[in-house]
C-alpha cells in the first residue's frame, strides 16, 4: 500500500511539473549558438585557398577554382565546392581555418535522407543553407541583436 501511494505521488508530481520534451519535428529545436551544424558556404567570399580541404580530417571536401572572369582582378574564383556528409563529422576545423568565413557552421542539423547520394551536398545546396547561420558567424545577426557571448 505504501508503495502504491509513493508511486501515485511520483505520477502526480510528474503531471504538474514543467514539460521537458519538445514537439519535434512540428516545433523546430532551438539549438545553442555554439552548436556545430551543417555548413553554409558563400561562393562570393571564397578565395580558393584550399585551407579547408587541407585541414579536413576525413577528406570530405572537394573544390575547384577557375580564373577570375573580371580582367581587372587576379587570382581564382570558386567553380565547384562539395561536402560529403557521409564522412563529415562536423568538427568545425574547416570553418576555423577559412580566412574569409566563406564556410561557416549553422545550427541546422537535419540531414536525414533516403539515399546516400543525397548526403553529397554541392555548392548550390550549401549556399542556400543560410537560414540558421550561428550568430557569431552571421554579421547581419550580430549587427541586429549583438553577440550573445559579448553581453
Ligand atoms: S566539419 Fe570537419 S569533417 Fe566536416 S568538412 Fe569541415 S573539417 Fe571536414
Ligand atoms: S578555406 Fe575558405 S576561402 Fe579557402 S577554399 Fe576553403 S572556403 Fe574557400
XYZ file of C-alpha atoms and ligand atoms in Angstrom:
167
model
C 0.000 0.000 0.000
C 2.824 2.398 0.890
C 4.455 1.562 -2.424
C 1.226 2.396 -4.264
C 0.978 5.790 -2.520
C 4.622 6.532 -3.311
C 4.064 5.604 -6.948
C 0.971 7.822 -7.193
C 2.911 10.705 -5.607
C 5.604 10.398 -8.269
C 2.938 10.293 -11.003
C 1.103 13.351 -9.653
C 4.371 15.247 -9.338
C 5.128 14.464 -12.967
C 1.699 15.760 -14.037
C 2.256 19.236 -12.605
C 5.992 19.692 -13.249
C 7.133 21.713 -16.327
C 7.455 19.794 -19.596
C 10.995 18.923 -20.694
C 10.093 17.461 -24.073
C 9.626 19.202 -27.442
C 7.073 18.557 -30.168
C 9.856 17.995 -32.674
C 9.643 17.980 -35.722
C 6.394 20.012 -35.572
C 8.199 22.611 -33.464
C 11.797 23.330 -34.596
C 14.507 22.841 -31.993
C 16.316 25.979 -30.904
C 19.941 24.825 -30.764
C 22.606 26.647 -28.710
C 24.561 29.202 -30.702
C 27.848 27.278 -30.357
C 26.208 24.202 -31.903
C 28.166 22.825 -34.855
C 25.690 22.139 -37.619
C 25.749 21.731 -41.377
C 27.927 24.324 -43.069
C 26.819 27.339 -45.058
C 29.077 28.250 -47.979
C 29.306 31.708 -49.552
C 30.884 31.453 -53.056
C 31.416 35.215 -53.169
C 33.760 35.094 -50.167
C 35.811 32.051 -51.184
C 39.337 32.818 -52.401
C 40.066 29.180 -53.378
C 42.958 28.920 -50.915
C 42.329 25.201 -50.245
C 42.864 25.616 -46.474
C 39.561 23.899 -45.639
C 40.393 20.929 -47.874
C 43.870 20.517 -46.372
C 42.703 20.600 -42.745
C 39.682 18.329 -43.153
C 40.486 15.102 -41.250
C 38.048 12.996 -43.270
C 38.813 14.348 -46.769
C 35.167 15.100 -47.366
C 35.559 18.498 -49.067
C 36.256 18.746 -52.784
C 36.565 22.029 -54.632
C 37.807 23.502 -57.863
C 38.559 27.020 -58.974
C 38.626 28.896 -62.256
C 40.378 32.087 -63.377
C 38.700 35.271 -62.221
C 36.399 36.387 -65.074
C 36.983 40.016 -64.078
C 40.060 41.043 -66.157
C 40.953 43.684 -63.575
C 41.302 41.120 -60.771
C 43.939 38.461 -60.164
C 43.513 35.033 -58.646
C 40.777 32.452 -58.913
C 37.108 32.237 -58.096
C 35.356 29.114 -56.894
C 33.878 26.851 -59.581
C 32.683 23.848 -57.560
C 32.512 23.164 -53.816
C 31.146 19.937 -52.349
C 30.969 18.328 -48.924
C 30.239 14.648 -48.464
C 28.133 14.393 -45.305
C 28.576 10.637 -45.219
C 32.074 11.468 -43.968
C 31.841 14.934 -42.420
C 31.843 14.783 -38.626
C 31.008 18.491 -38.199
C 34.267 19.066 -36.357
C 34.387 22.795 -37.264
C 38.030 22.711 -38.422
C 37.223 23.863 -41.973
C 35.404 26.930 -40.676
C 38.139 27.730 -38.159
C 40.850 27.917 -40.821
C 38.842 29.714 -43.503
C 40.401 33.179 -43.735
C 37.306 34.826 -45.219
C 34.497 32.993 -43.382
C 33.303 31.680 -46.717
C 32.421 28.442 -44.943
C 30.702 28.732 -41.550
C 28.744 26.426 -39.280
C 24.994 26.748 -38.838
C 22.519 25.457 -36.276
C 20.923 23.206 -38.891
C 21.361 19.525 -38.062
C 18.689 17.939 -40.250
C 20.482 15.624 -42.663
C 18.192 12.629 -42.805
C 17.871 11.184 -46.286
C 16.617 8.071 -48.034
C 19.701 7.763 -50.215
C 23.423 8.157 -49.517
C 23.692 10.232 -52.679
C 21.553 12.889 -51.017
C 24.274 13.377 -48.389
C 26.607 14.734 -51.063
C 25.909 18.477 -50.934
C 27.091 20.767 -53.716
C 27.827 24.487 -53.783
C 24.287 25.384 -54.763
C 22.809 23.476 -51.795
C 25.389 24.745 -49.302
C 24.916 28.355 -50.382
C 21.178 28.042 -49.765
C 21.673 26.601 -46.270
C 21.593 30.133 -44.901
C 18.654 30.283 -42.512
C 20.373 29.116 -39.312
C 23.872 30.586 -39.536
C 25.099 30.841 -35.981
C 25.163 34.440 -34.870
C 28.887 34.657 -34.233
C 29.422 33.957 -37.951
C 26.449 35.978 -39.100
C 27.422 39.619 -39.419
C 23.842 40.697 -40.161
C 22.572 38.975 -36.995
C 25.384 40.430 -34.904
C 24.599 43.954 -36.116
C 20.923 43.417 -35.381
C 20.982 41.693 -31.992
C 24.574 41.761 -30.731
C 26.729 38.765 -29.882
C 25.295 36.646 -27.139
C 28.692 35.938 -25.612
C 29.556 39.673 -25.600
C 26.656 40.542 -23.329
S 33.454 19.946 -40.323
Fe 35.386 18.761 -40.145
S 34.961 16.834 -41.188
Fe 33.372 18.283 -41.839
S 34.114 19.230 -43.720
Fe 34.772 20.556 -42.035
S 36.835 19.832 -41.485
Fe 35.876 18.223 -42.710
S 39.267 27.902 -46.604
Fe 37.570 29.279 -47.102
S 38.381 30.633 -48.706
Fe 39.763 28.866 -48.579
S 38.973 27.414 -50.119
Fe 38.010 26.882 -48.164
S 36.052 28.005 -48.169
Fe 37.349 28.936 -49.752
